[in-house]
Short mmCIF file of C-alpha atoms in Angstrom, two decimals:
data_model
loop_
_atom_site.label_atom_id
_atom_site.label_comp_id
_atom_site.label_asym_id
_atom_site.label_seq_id
_atom_site.Cartn_x
_atom_site.Cartn_y
_atom_site.Cartn_z
CA UNK F 6 70.01 99.07 -26.02
CA UNK F 7 68.44 96.69 -23.52
CA UNK F 8 64.90 96.05 -24.76
CA UNK F 9 62.37 96.54 -27.60
CA UNK F 10 58.60 97.15 -27.41
CA UNK F 11 56.37 94.39 -28.91
CA UNK F 12 54.80 96.80 -31.44
CA UNK F 13 58.25 97.37 -32.97
CA UNK F 14 59.00 93.64 -33.19
CA UNK F 15 56.39 93.45 -35.96
CA UNK F 16 59.05 95.07 -38.13
CA UNK F 17 61.21 91.96 -37.76
CA UNK F 18 58.69 90.04 -39.83
CA UNK F 19 58.91 92.59 -42.64
CA UNK F 20 62.60 91.74 -42.77
CA UNK F 21 62.00 87.99 -42.72
CA UNK F 22 59.45 88.23 -45.54
CA UNK F 23 61.65 90.35 -47.81
CA UNK F 24 64.71 88.20 -47.17
CA UNK F 25 62.97 84.93 -48.04
CA UNK F 26 61.32 86.46 -51.10
CA UNK F 27 64.74 87.66 -52.24
CA UNK F 28 66.36 84.29 -51.56
CA UNK F 29 63.60 82.17 -53.10
CA UNK F 30 65.53 81.04 -56.17
CA UNK F 31 68.75 80.52 -54.25
CA UNK F 32 66.97 78.28 -51.75
CA UNK F 33 65.25 76.36 -54.55
CA UNK F 34 68.63 75.71 -56.17
CA UNK F 35 70.23 74.67 -52.88
CA UNK F 36 67.36 72.35 -51.90
CA UNK F 37 67.24 70.91 -55.42
CA UNK F 38 70.67 69.35 -55.05
CA UNK F 39 69.47 66.72 -52.56
CA UNK F 40 65.85 67.57 -51.74
CA UNK F 41 62.62 68.23 -53.57
CA UNK F 42 63.29 71.87 -54.51
CA UNK F 43 60.30 73.34 -52.72
CA UNK F 44 62.15 75.04 -49.85
CA UNK F 45 62.40 78.45 -51.54
CA UNK F 46 58.71 78.47 -52.36
CA UNK F 47 57.52 77.29 -48.96
CA UNK F 48 59.74 79.63 -46.96
CA UNK F 49 58.78 82.65 -48.99
CA UNK F 50 55.08 81.74 -48.67
CA UNK F 51 55.54 81.04 -44.95
CA UNK F 52 57.10 84.36 -44.02
CA UNK F 53 54.84 86.48 -46.24
CA UNK F 54 51.92 84.87 -44.37
CA UNK F 55 53.61 85.49 -40.99
CA UNK F 56 54.23 89.14 -41.90
CA UNK F 57 50.65 89.68 -43.02
CA UNK F 58 49.28 88.01 -39.90
CA UNK F 59 51.32 89.99 -37.38
CA UNK F 60 50.29 93.24 -39.04
CA UNK F 61 46.63 92.33 -38.49
CA UNK F 62 47.03 91.82 -34.74
CA UNK F 63 45.86 94.59 -32.43
CA UNK F 64 48.36 95.37 -29.66
CA UNK F 65 49.58 91.79 -29.33
CA UNK F 66 51.81 90.69 -26.49
CA UNK F 67 55.23 89.50 -27.54
CA UNK F 68 54.25 85.86 -26.95
CA UNK F 69 51.04 86.14 -28.98
CA UNK F 70 52.86 87.86 -31.81
CA UNK F 71 55.30 84.97 -32.16
CA UNK F 72 52.58 82.32 -31.70
CA UNK F 73 50.33 83.87 -34.34
CA UNK F 74 53.29 84.12 -36.72
CA UNK F 75 53.81 80.37 -36.15
CA UNK F 76 50.14 79.59 -36.73
CA UNK F 77 50.21 81.57 -40.00
CA UNK F 78 53.30 79.68 -41.17
CA UNK F 79 51.65 76.37 -40.36
CA UNK F 80 48.65 77.25 -42.49
CA UNK F 81 50.59 78.71 -45.40
CA UNK F 82 53.37 76.12 -45.60
CA UNK F 83 52.36 72.64 -44.41
CA UNK F 84 55.63 71.10 -45.62
CA UNK F 85 58.17 69.62 -43.22
CA UNK F 86 60.26 72.78 -42.93
CA UNK F 87 57.11 74.93 -42.73
CA UNK F 88 55.80 72.85 -39.85
CA UNK F 89 59.17 72.94 -38.11
CA UNK F 90 59.41 76.73 -38.42
CA UNK F 91 55.79 77.06 -37.25
CA UNK F 92 56.62 74.89 -34.26
CA UNK F 93 59.66 77.02 -33.47
CA UNK F 94 57.74 80.28 -33.46
CA UNK F 95 54.88 78.81 -31.44
CA UNK F 96 57.16 77.24 -28.82
CA UNK F 97 59.31 80.36 -28.75
CA UNK F 98 56.16 82.46 -28.34
CA UNK F 99 55.11 80.31 -25.41
CA UNK F 100 58.50 80.90 -23.79
CA UNK F 101 57.90 84.66 -24.14
CA UNK F 102 54.33 84.60 -22.81
CA UNK F 103 55.30 86.41 -19.58
CA UNK F 104 57.57 88.95 -21.31
CA UNK F 105 56.33 92.54 -21.73
CA UNK F 106 59.30 93.63 -23.87
CA UNK F 107 61.95 91.82 -25.93
CA UNK F 108 65.25 91.65 -24.07
CA UNK F 109 68.32 89.43 -24.01
CA UNK F 110 66.90 86.92 -21.52
CA UNK F 111 63.73 86.69 -23.63
CA UNK F 112 65.76 86.07 -26.79
CA UNK F 113 67.72 83.33 -25.03
CA UNK F 114 64.48 81.67 -23.86
CA UNK F 115 62.87 82.13 -27.30
CA UNK F 116 65.68 80.44 -29.24
CA UNK F 117 66.11 77.62 -26.73
CA UNK F 118 62.38 76.82 -26.94
CA UNK F 119 62.54 77.20 -30.73
CA UNK F 120 65.45 74.74 -31.08
CA UNK F 121 64.01 72.26 -28.59
CA UNK F 122 60.60 72.35 -30.28
CA UNK F 123 62.14 71.68 -33.69
CA UNK F 124 64.30 68.86 -32.29
CA UNK F 125 61.30 67.23 -30.65
CA UNK F 126 58.93 67.57 -33.60
CA UNK F 127 61.49 66.59 -36.23
CA UNK F 128 63.07 63.85 -34.07
CA UNK F 129 66.48 65.19 -35.06
CA UNK F 130 69.70 65.18 -33.06
CA UNK F 131 72.70 67.46 -33.26
CA UNK F 132 75.03 66.35 -36.04
CA UNK F 133 72.25 64.92 -38.21
CA UNK F 134 72.79 67.77 -40.71
CA UNK F 135 69.50 69.55 -40.18
CA UNK F 136 68.17 72.99 -39.29
CA UNK F 137 68.86 72.04 -35.66
CA UNK F 138 72.62 72.21 -36.24
CA UNK F 139 72.26 75.95 -36.77
CA UNK F 140 69.37 76.64 -34.39
CA UNK F 141 71.15 75.19 -31.39
CA UNK F 142 74.27 77.39 -31.80
CA UNK F 143 71.98 80.44 -32.15
CA UNK F 144 70.28 79.52 -28.87
CA UNK F 145 73.66 78.92 -27.24
CA UNK F 146 74.95 82.30 -28.40
CA UNK F 147 71.98 84.18 -26.93
CA UNK F 148 72.19 82.13 -23.73
CA UNK F 149 75.88 82.93 -23.26
CA UNK F 150 75.28 86.63 -23.84
CA UNK F 151 72.32 86.62 -21.49
CA UNK F 152 74.71 85.37 -18.81
CA UNK F 153 77.10 88.22 -19.66
CA UNK F 154 74.29 90.78 -19.76
CA UNK F 155 75.29 91.83 -23.27
CA UNK F 156 73.78 94.71 -25.26
CA UNK F 157 71.02 93.55 -27.66
CA UNK F 158 72.60 94.85 -30.85
CA UNK F 159 75.94 93.25 -30.07
CA UNK F 160 74.26 89.99 -29.06
CA UNK F 161 72.47 89.92 -32.43
CA UNK F 162 75.77 90.26 -34.30
CA UNK F 163 77.47 87.57 -32.24
CA UNK F 164 74.57 85.16 -32.73
CA UNK F 165 74.45 85.80 -36.49
CA UNK F 166 78.15 85.05 -36.71
CA UNK F 167 77.70 81.86 -34.67
CA UNK F 168 74.91 80.84 -37.08
CA UNK F 169 77.12 81.43 -40.12
CA UNK F 170 79.92 79.33 -38.64
CA UNK F 171 77.49 76.57 -37.68
CA UNK F 172 76.09 76.56 -41.22
CA UNK F 173 79.61 76.22 -42.62
CA UNK F 174 80.16 73.27 -40.27
CA UNK F 175 77.11 71.43 -41.69
CA UNK F 176 79.12 70.95 -44.91
CA UNK F 177 81.12 68.22 -43.18
CA UNK F 178 78.05 66.37 -41.90
CA UNK F 179 76.17 63.45 -43.49
CA UNK F 180 72.40 63.90 -43.90
CA UNK F 181 70.24 61.55 -41.80
CA UNK F 182 66.74 62.93 -42.45
CA UNK F 183 64.32 63.56 -45.29
CA UNK F 184 65.07 63.04 -48.96
CA UNK F 185 68.70 64.14 -48.45
CA UNK F 186 69.29 61.04 -46.31
CA UNK F 187 68.96 58.90 -49.43
CA UNK F 188 72.07 60.62 -50.82
CA UNK F 189 74.10 60.22 -47.61
CA UNK F 190 77.77 60.71 -48.55
CA UNK F 191 76.86 62.87 -51.54
CA UNK F 192 75.64 65.49 -49.08
CA UNK F 193 79.16 66.01 -47.71
CA UNK F 194 80.48 69.36 -48.94
CA UNK F 195 77.00 70.85 -49.27
CA UNK F 196 75.63 73.20 -46.63
CA UNK F 197 72.34 72.06 -45.17
CA UNK F 198 69.30 73.73 -46.74
CA UNK F 199 67.31 73.92 -43.49
CA UNK F 200 70.36 75.26 -41.70
CA UNK F 201 70.57 77.97 -44.35
CA UNK F 202 67.05 79.07 -43.42
CA UNK F 203 67.97 79.24 -39.72
CA UNK F 204 71.08 81.25 -40.56
CA UNK F 205 68.99 83.76 -42.52
CA UNK F 206 66.66 84.16 -39.53
CA UNK F 207 69.62 84.88 -37.24
CA UNK F 208 71.13 87.33 -39.72
CA UNK F 209 67.88 89.26 -40.16
CA UNK F 210 67.34 89.35 -36.40
CA UNK F 211 70.87 90.66 -35.94
CA UNK F 212 70.29 93.39 -38.55
CA UNK F 213 66.93 94.23 -37.00
CA UNK F 214 68.41 94.62 -33.50
CA UNK F 215 71.13 96.83 -34.92
CA UNK F 216 68.61 98.98 -36.76
CA UNK F 217 66.57 99.39 -33.57
CA UNK F 218 69.66 100.42 -31.64
CA UNK F 219 70.43 103.12 -34.19
CA UNK F 220 66.89 104.51 -34.40
CA UNK T 2 46.39 49.74 -62.76
CA UNK T 3 42.74 48.88 -63.13
CA UNK T 4 40.50 51.07 -60.97
CA UNK T 5 37.21 52.93 -61.22
CA UNK T 6 38.24 56.56 -61.11
CA UNK T 7 38.27 59.74 -63.17
CA UNK T 8 41.64 61.31 -62.49
CA UNK T 9 44.08 59.79 -59.98
CA UNK T 10 44.65 63.21 -58.40
CA UNK T 11 40.94 63.69 -57.67
CA UNK T 12 40.54 60.23 -56.12
CA UNK T 13 40.22 61.49 -52.53
CA UNK T 14 38.04 64.55 -53.09
CA UNK T 15 35.62 62.76 -55.41
CA UNK T 16 35.31 59.94 -52.88
CA UNK T 17 34.48 62.56 -50.23
CA UNK T 18 31.89 64.24 -52.46
CA UNK T 19 30.23 60.86 -52.85
CA UNK T 20 30.21 60.25 -49.11
CA UNK T 21 28.65 63.67 -48.36
CA UNK T 22 25.96 63.04 -50.97
CA UNK T 23 25.16 59.60 -49.56
CA UNK T 24 25.26 60.43 -45.85
CA UNK T 25 23.66 63.68 -44.65
CA UNK T 26 24.75 62.92 -41.05
CA UNK T 27 28.27 64.03 -41.94
CA UNK T 28 29.54 67.22 -43.51
CA UNK T 29 32.71 69.30 -43.78
CA UNK T 30 33.97 72.52 -42.28
CA UNK T 31 36.35 75.36 -43.20
CA UNK T 32 35.24 75.06 -46.83
CA UNK T 33 37.56 72.05 -47.13
CA UNK T 34 36.19 68.63 -48.14
CA UNK T 35 38.98 67.01 -46.14
CA UNK T 36 37.83 68.56 -42.84
CA UNK T 37 35.23 65.86 -42.17
CA UNK T 38 32.83 66.35 -39.21
CA UNK T 39 29.55 65.15 -37.81
CA UNK T 40 26.55 67.26 -38.82
CA UNK T 41 25.18 66.83 -35.29
CA UNK T 42 27.71 67.86 -32.63
CA UNK T 43 26.46 67.31 -29.07
CA UNK T 44 26.63 70.34 -26.80
CA UNK T 45 28.90 69.93 -23.77
CA UNK T 46 30.30 66.57 -24.94
CA UNK T 47 34.02 65.87 -25.24
CA UNK T 48 34.81 65.83 -28.95
CA UNK T 49 36.87 63.01 -30.44
CA UNK T 50 38.95 63.73 -33.51
CA UNK T 51 40.86 61.19 -35.55
CA UNK T 52 42.73 61.50 -38.79
CA UNK T 53 45.05 59.85 -41.22
CA UNK T 54 45.57 59.01 -44.83
CA UNK T 55 42.90 57.92 -47.28
CA UNK T 56 42.92 54.39 -48.67
CA UNK T 57 41.77 52.64 -45.48
CA UNK T 58 37.97 52.92 -45.50
CA UNK T 59 36.05 52.59 -43.28
CA UNK T 60 39.04 53.74 -41.18
CA UNK T 61 39.30 56.57 -40.31
CA UNK T 62 36.37 58.81 -41.27
CA UNK T 63 33.88 55.94 -41.38
CA UNK T 64 33.52 55.95 -37.62
CA UNK T 65 32.42 59.58 -37.29
CA UNK T 66 28.87 59.46 -35.97
CA UNK T 67 26.65 58.87 -32.97
CA UNK T 68 28.48 57.47 -29.90
CA UNK T 69 31.80 57.21 -31.74
CA UNK T 70 33.85 60.03 -33.28
CA UNK T 71 33.07 63.69 -34.02
CA UNK T 72 35.55 64.59 -36.72
CA UNK T 73 38.37 63.39 -38.94
CA UNK T 74 41.16 65.08 -40.86
CA UNK T 75 41.38 63.30 -44.23
CA UNK T 76 44.78 63.04 -45.91
CA UNK T 77 45.71 61.99 -49.44
CA UNK T 78 46.15 58.25 -50.02
CA UNK T 79 48.48 57.05 -47.25
CA UNK T 80 49.37 60.68 -46.39
CA UNK T 81 48.74 62.65 -43.23
CA UNK T 82 46.20 65.49 -43.19
CA UNK T 83 47.78 68.89 -42.46
CA UNK T 84 47.98 70.39 -38.97
CA UNK T 85 45.77 73.20 -40.17
CA UNK T 86 43.04 70.81 -41.36
CA UNK T 87 43.17 68.97 -38.05
CA UNK T 88 42.93 72.28 -36.18
CA UNK T 89 39.86 73.31 -38.23
CA UNK T 90 38.15 69.98 -37.47
CA UNK T 91 39.00 70.44 -33.79
CA UNK T 92 37.56 73.96 -33.65
CA UNK T 93 34.31 72.69 -35.19
CA UNK T 94 33.85 69.69 -32.89
CA UNK T 95 34.82 71.45 -29.66
CA UNK T 96 31.65 71.88 -27.62
CA UNK T 97 33.28 73.45 -24.60
CA UNK T 98 34.44 70.19 -22.99
CA UNK T 99 37.73 69.77 -24.86
CA UNK T 100 38.80 67.37 -27.59
CA UNK T 101 40.53 63.99 -27.57
CA UNK T 102 42.94 63.28 -30.44
CA UNK T 103 42.74 59.54 -31.09
CA UNK T 104 44.77 58.20 -34.03
CA UNK T 105 47.39 55.66 -35.11
CA UNK T 106 51.13 55.66 -34.50
CA UNK T 107 52.56 57.17 -37.72
CA UNK T 108 55.21 59.90 -37.74
CA UNK T 109 53.44 62.37 -40.04
CA UNK T 110 50.17 62.05 -38.15
CA UNK T 111 51.88 62.57 -34.77
CA UNK T 112 53.66 65.68 -36.00
CA UNK T 113 50.51 67.21 -37.45
CA UNK T 114 48.24 66.35 -34.51
CA UNK T 115 50.78 67.78 -32.05
CA UNK T 116 50.95 70.92 -34.15
CA UNK T 117 47.15 71.12 -34.34
CA UNK T 118 47.01 70.90 -30.53
CA UNK T 119 49.27 73.93 -30.31
CA UNK T 120 47.24 75.83 -32.90
CA UNK T 121 43.93 75.36 -31.08
CA UNK T 122 45.55 76.33 -27.79
CA UNK T 123 45.45 79.86 -29.23
CA UNK T 124 41.62 79.47 -29.17
CA UNK T 125 41.68 78.13 -25.59
CA UNK T 126 40.62 74.62 -26.64
CA UNK T 127 41.92 71.90 -24.34
CA UNK T 128 43.13 68.71 -26.01
CA UNK T 129 44.40 65.30 -24.92
CA UNK T 130 46.08 62.67 -27.09
CA UNK T 131 46.00 58.88 -27.25
CA UNK T 132 47.98 57.18 -30.02
CA UNK T 133 46.91 53.64 -30.99
CA UNK T 134 49.76 51.13 -31.37
CA UNK T 135 48.09 47.72 -31.52
CA UNK T 136 50.23 46.07 -34.24
CA UNK T 137 52.15 43.32 -32.43
CA UNK T 138 54.26 42.60 -35.53
CA UNK T 139 55.85 46.05 -35.75
CA UNK T 140 57.93 45.94 -32.55
CA UNK T 141 58.75 43.75 -29.59
CA UNK T 142 57.38 43.78 -26.02
CA UNK T 143 58.95 46.67 -24.13
CA UNK T 144 59.09 48.79 -27.30
CA UNK T 145 55.33 49.12 -27.75
CA UNK T 146 55.65 52.85 -28.46
CA UNK T 147 57.22 51.91 -31.81
CA UNK T 148 54.26 49.79 -32.88
CA UNK T 149 52.01 50.92 -35.70
CA UNK T 150 48.35 51.61 -35.18
CA UNK T 151 46.15 49.34 -37.31
CA UNK T 152 42.62 47.86 -37.25
CA UNK T 153 42.49 47.49 -33.44
CA UNK T 154 41.99 51.25 -33.15
CA UNK T 155 38.33 50.42 -33.84
CA UNK T 156 38.05 49.25 -30.21
CA UNK T 157 39.58 52.51 -28.97
CA UNK T 158 37.06 54.48 -31.02
CA UNK T 159 34.22 52.39 -29.65
CA UNK T 160 35.24 52.60 -25.97
CA UNK T 161 36.20 56.28 -26.00
CA UNK T 162 33.16 57.20 -28.12
CA UNK T 163 30.77 55.52 -25.67
CA UNK T 164 32.53 57.15 -22.70
CA UNK T 165 32.26 60.60 -24.29
CA UNK T 166 28.58 59.97 -25.06
CA UNK T 167 28.06 59.39 -21.32
CA UNK T 168 29.31 62.98 -20.93
CA UNK T 169 32.45 61.95 -19.06
CA UNK T 170 35.14 64.67 -18.82
CA UNK T 171 38.15 64.81 -21.15
CA UNK T 172 40.64 63.24 -18.72
CA UNK T 173 38.29 60.31 -18.15
CA UNK T 174 37.64 59.72 -21.87
CA UNK T 175 41.39 59.81 -22.49
CA UNK T 176 42.04 57.37 -19.63
CA UNK T 177 39.50 54.91 -21.07
CA UNK T 178 41.00 55.19 -24.57
CA UNK T 179 44.44 54.59 -23.07
CA UNK T 180 43.20 51.55 -21.18
CA UNK T 181 41.56 50.06 -24.29
CA UNK T 182 44.84 50.66 -26.12
CA UNK T 183 46.96 48.76 -23.60
CA UNK T 184 44.55 45.81 -23.83
CA UNK T 185 44.30 45.60 -27.64
CA UNK T 186 46.58 43.49 -29.87
CA UNK T 187 46.50 43.01 -33.65
CA UNK T 188 48.29 40.69 -36.09
CA UNK T 189 47.91 40.89 -39.87
CA UNK T 190 48.86 38.88 -42.94
CA UNK T 191 48.84 39.85 -46.62
CA UNK T 192 48.68 37.87 -49.85
CA UNK T 193 48.85 40.65 -52.42
CA UNK T 194 49.97 44.31 -52.67
CA UNK T 195 47.91 47.48 -53.05
CA UNK T 196 48.08 50.23 -55.67
CA UNK T 197 48.12 53.93 -54.74
CA UNK T 198 46.15 55.66 -57.57
CA UNK T 199 48.67 58.43 -58.16
CA UNK T 200 51.51 55.90 -58.24
CA UNK T 201 49.66 53.53 -60.54
CA UNK T 202 51.59 50.35 -59.82
CA UNK T 203 51.83 47.91 -56.87
CA UNK T 204 53.86 49.07 -53.87
CA UNK T 205 55.71 45.74 -53.59
CA UNK T 206 55.79 42.27 -55.10
CA UNK T 207 54.88 38.97 -53.53
CA UNK T 208 55.00 35.51 -55.09
CA UNK T 209 51.88 33.60 -56.15
CA UNK T 210 52.28 31.08 -53.30
CA UNK T 211 53.67 33.41 -50.65
CA UNK T 212 52.24 35.28 -47.69
CA UNK T 213 53.72 38.11 -45.64
CA UNK T 214 52.99 37.86 -41.92
CA UNK T 215 52.82 41.15 -40.03
CA UNK T 216 52.46 43.34 -43.15
CA UNK T 217 51.60 47.01 -42.38
CA UNK T 218 48.54 48.74 -43.79
CA UNK T 219 50.60 50.76 -46.27
CA UNK T 220 52.51 47.70 -47.44
CA UNK T 221 55.28 48.09 -44.86
CA UNK T 222 57.29 44.86 -44.59
CA UNK T 223 56.12 42.31 -42.05
CA UNK T 224 58.08 39.94 -39.84
CA UNK T 225 58.30 36.97 -42.18
CA UNK T 226 57.53 35.96 -45.73
CA UNK T 227 56.85 32.30 -46.29
CA UNK T 228 54.90 29.76 -48.31
CA UNK T 229 51.13 30.15 -47.98
CA UNK T 230 49.85 27.59 -45.45
CA UNK T 231 46.31 26.29 -44.74
CA UNK T 232 44.09 28.89 -43.02
CA UNK T 233 44.14 27.14 -39.64
CA UNK T 234 47.95 27.09 -39.55
CA UNK T 235 48.09 30.78 -40.46
CA UNK T 236 45.65 31.67 -37.66
CA UNK T 237 47.60 29.50 -35.20
CA UNK T 238 50.85 31.28 -36.04
CA UNK T 239 49.29 34.74 -35.73
CA UNK T 240 47.49 33.99 -32.48
CA UNK T 241 50.62 32.54 -30.95
CA UNK T 242 52.09 36.05 -31.01
CA UNK T 243 48.98 37.61 -29.48
CA UNK T 244 48.62 34.93 -26.78
CA UNK T 245 52.30 35.36 -25.87
CA UNK T 246 51.55 38.92 -24.78
CA UNK T 247 48.32 38.44 -22.86
CA UNK T 248 47.60 36.69 -19.57
CA UNK T 249 44.22 35.06 -20.07
CA UNK T 250 42.57 33.37 -17.12
CA UNK T 251 39.78 30.86 -17.67
CA UNK T 252 36.51 32.77 -17.94
CA UNK T 253 38.11 36.00 -19.23
CA UNK T 254 36.23 37.80 -21.97
CA UNK T 255 37.42 39.33 -25.23
CA UNK T 256 36.09 41.32 -28.16
CA UNK T 257 37.34 40.16 -31.56
CA UNK T 258 37.69 41.99 -34.86
CA UNK T 259 38.42 39.93 -37.97
CA UNK T 260 39.27 42.56 -40.55
CA UNK T 261 39.59 42.17 -44.31
CA UNK T 262 42.22 44.37 -45.97
CA UNK T 263 40.05 45.13 -48.99
CA UNK T 264 40.52 42.14 -51.25
CA UNK T 265 39.43 39.18 -49.12
CA UNK T 266 35.95 37.61 -49.39
CA UNK T 267 33.87 37.39 -46.23
CA UNK T 268 33.68 33.61 -46.66
CA UNK T 269 37.41 33.39 -45.98
CA UNK T 270 37.11 35.65 -42.94
CA UNK T 271 34.57 33.21 -41.46
CA UNK T 272 37.00 30.32 -42.04
CA UNK T 273 39.53 32.38 -40.05
CA UNK T 274 36.98 33.06 -37.32
CA UNK T 275 36.12 29.37 -37.05
CA UNK T 276 39.69 28.54 -36.07
CA UNK T 277 39.95 31.59 -33.82
CA UNK T 278 36.86 30.41 -31.91
CA UNK T 279 38.42 26.96 -31.44
CA UNK T 280 41.63 28.49 -30.05
CA UNK T 281 39.70 30.68 -27.61
CA UNK T 282 37.63 27.65 -26.50
CA UNK T 283 40.86 25.78 -25.75
CA UNK T 284 41.97 28.68 -23.53
CA UNK T 285 38.59 28.89 -21.82
CA UNK T 286 38.23 32.50 -23.02
CA UNK T 287 34.76 33.73 -23.93
CA UNK T 288 34.32 35.80 -27.09
CA UNK T 289 31.80 38.35 -25.85
CA UNK T 290 31.67 40.51 -29.00
CA UNK T 291 32.69 39.79 -32.55
CA UNK T 292 32.89 41.96 -35.64
CA UNK T 293 33.87 40.53 -39.00
CA UNK T 294 34.28 42.42 -42.26
CA UNK T 295 36.19 45.44 -43.51
CA UNK T 296 37.18 47.98 -40.85
CA UNK T 297 40.72 49.06 -41.79
CA UNK T 298 41.64 48.28 -45.39
CA UNK T 299 44.62 48.86 -47.66
CA UNK T 300 42.92 49.58 -50.97
CA UNK T 301 42.58 46.20 -52.75
CA UNK T 302 45.13 44.27 -50.70
CA UNK T 303 44.19 40.62 -50.07
CA UNK T 304 44.75 39.57 -46.50
CA UNK T 305 43.26 39.99 -43.07
CA UNK T 306 44.05 41.02 -39.53
CA UNK T 307 42.90 39.74 -36.18
CA UNK T 308 42.46 42.24 -33.31
CA UNK T 309 41.71 41.14 -29.78
CA UNK T 310 40.58 43.41 -26.96
CA UNK T 311 40.96 41.86 -23.52
CA UNK T 312 37.77 43.10 -21.83
CA UNK T 313 37.22 44.04 -18.21
CA UNK T 314 34.15 45.21 -16.30
CA UNK T 315 34.67 48.82 -17.32
CA UNK T 316 35.39 48.30 -21.01
CA UNK T 317 32.75 45.66 -21.71
CA UNK T 318 29.65 47.90 -21.42
CA UNK T 319 31.37 50.62 -23.46
CA UNK T 320 32.13 48.15 -26.25
CA UNK T 321 28.54 46.90 -25.98
CA UNK T 322 27.02 50.40 -26.30
CA UNK T 323 25.02 51.25 -29.41
CA UNK T 324 26.69 53.25 -32.15
CA UNK T 325 25.53 54.65 -35.46
CA UNK T 326 27.84 56.04 -38.16
CA UNK T 327 27.59 56.00 -41.96
CA UNK T 328 29.97 53.02 -42.05
CA UNK T 329 29.11 51.21 -38.82
CA UNK T 330 25.92 50.43 -36.92
CA UNK T 331 25.72 48.58 -33.65
CA UNK T 332 22.45 47.93 -31.84
CA UNK T 333 22.88 47.40 -28.11
CA UNK T 334 21.32 44.18 -26.90
#
C-alpha cells in the first residue's frame, strides 16, 4: 500500500481517542511518580476532542484535518503536553498542506515538522528526557523509509518499534524540564511520561496503517 | 494573608466582573470573562492584543481602550492566559487589517501567543509579534532577548497604539513597537514581597532594612540585595545601569515612567522623580513626557521602577498622542 485518502485518515483519530481513554489511569500513575498526575486526564480529553472535531469537518484536506485536530487539542487541553501535542499536529498539518493523499513522504514531513515544532515550543533538546526523545526517532524512522520507498504498513511497524526502543532509552536519561526536573536523579530508571504518549501515537499509527493495508 | 476578597480562587473573575460593571467601554468575548476586549473596535484598524497574568493592574488589561490596545487575554495571578483565550480575543479584535501581539518576555506567554497565532491562521487572520524586554536587571547587554518585560511596555503600548490609530498597516505598527522596545530601559527595586491569593503567604522574605535591586514583577530575584540606602543613592545606582546602555547627546529627549509596584505612596515616587530630574539635567537630557504612579504592579509589593524611553522624531508624537482607557487617560497638548 502506497497511500491513503484523507477521508479514511479520520479513522486514525478514533484509534487515538480510544487508546488514550483506555490508558488514562496508566498515564496518571506514570505521571504521578514525578509530575502532577494530570497527563492521563489531559491526553484523554485532548484526543476525544480531536476525534470529535475531525468528524465534523466536511471533506477536509489532509493538512486541514491535522491542523483542526491540533486546534481542538489546544482548546480541550491547555496544559503543557496538550499545547505541545496541539503544536505538533498543527505544524505537521502545515507540512501536509500540499498533500492530496497520505503517503510515506508525507508521513516523513509530518513527523519532522511535529518534532521540530515541539522542540521549538517546549525549548527542549534531545537527551533532556522529554517527548522529543521519542518524537525525533519516529521522524527519523519515517524519513529513512521514505528514502527507501518503503510500503506504508511496513513503515508504520518499523516506526512503532523505533518509538518503543526510544522510550526504553529515556529510562537512562535525567529529566531537565517541568516538575520532573526537580527530582533529577530520581527520574533515572523511569520512562518519560511524555515519551510514552508519543510512543502510543506511533503504535496506533502503525496499527492503523496495517489495518488500511488489509482492508 | 490580609486581603479584601471572597474566595481566593474567585479573585480574578470577581475583579473582572467589577471592571466590566465600572467601565462600559470594555467587555468580554467568547462567553469568557478572561477574554477582555474593547467594546468599540475600529473598522479597518490593526488590532493590538496583549496578555499576561493577573496581579499587575493596570498592566495588562488596563490599557485596552482608545488609541492604545484592543484586547487582552487575562491569566490567573502571575499565570499566562491560554492559547485558546488569546485566539478568541484575536478573532474579536481583528478588523481585517491583522493583529499585533504585544506582550512581555515570559515563557508561558510566548508559548501561548505563538500557539494563538497558529490557531487564528486557520481563520486567515494575519498576526505579527513584538515581545517587550525592557528589564535591564534580568540580563546583560548582548543577551537582551533574555530580559523580562516589565513596566516599560507601557511605552510600547502607547507608541504602537497611536500608530495603529493612524491606520498604519500591520508591518508598520510592528516596526514602531519594535523601535520603541529597543529604545526603552527599565530598572526596579523592591522593599517587600507580594502575596498570591491562592498561595496565601509571601513569595519570598526580605529583611526590615534591606532592598532588592532588579527584582522581577513576580518576585523573581534581582541582581543584588543590600542595606536600604537614602532615596537619592538608590536612584543613582539604578540610573547608572540605564545610562551605561544609552548614548545620550546633549539636547536628546526622553519619556519617563516612575512606576509604583503597588505598595509605595506617590509622595515617595515624587522624591524619586526629583533626583531623576537632577540626573537628567546633569546630562543635558530633556524630559519631554513624564508619568508617575502605578502602571505595572506586583500586588502589594513596596518598591518602584524607573523606565526611560529614548525619544526620536518619530516616536515623540506617538507618545504625545491622546489616549483614553479605563485605567489611563492622556490629553494631547
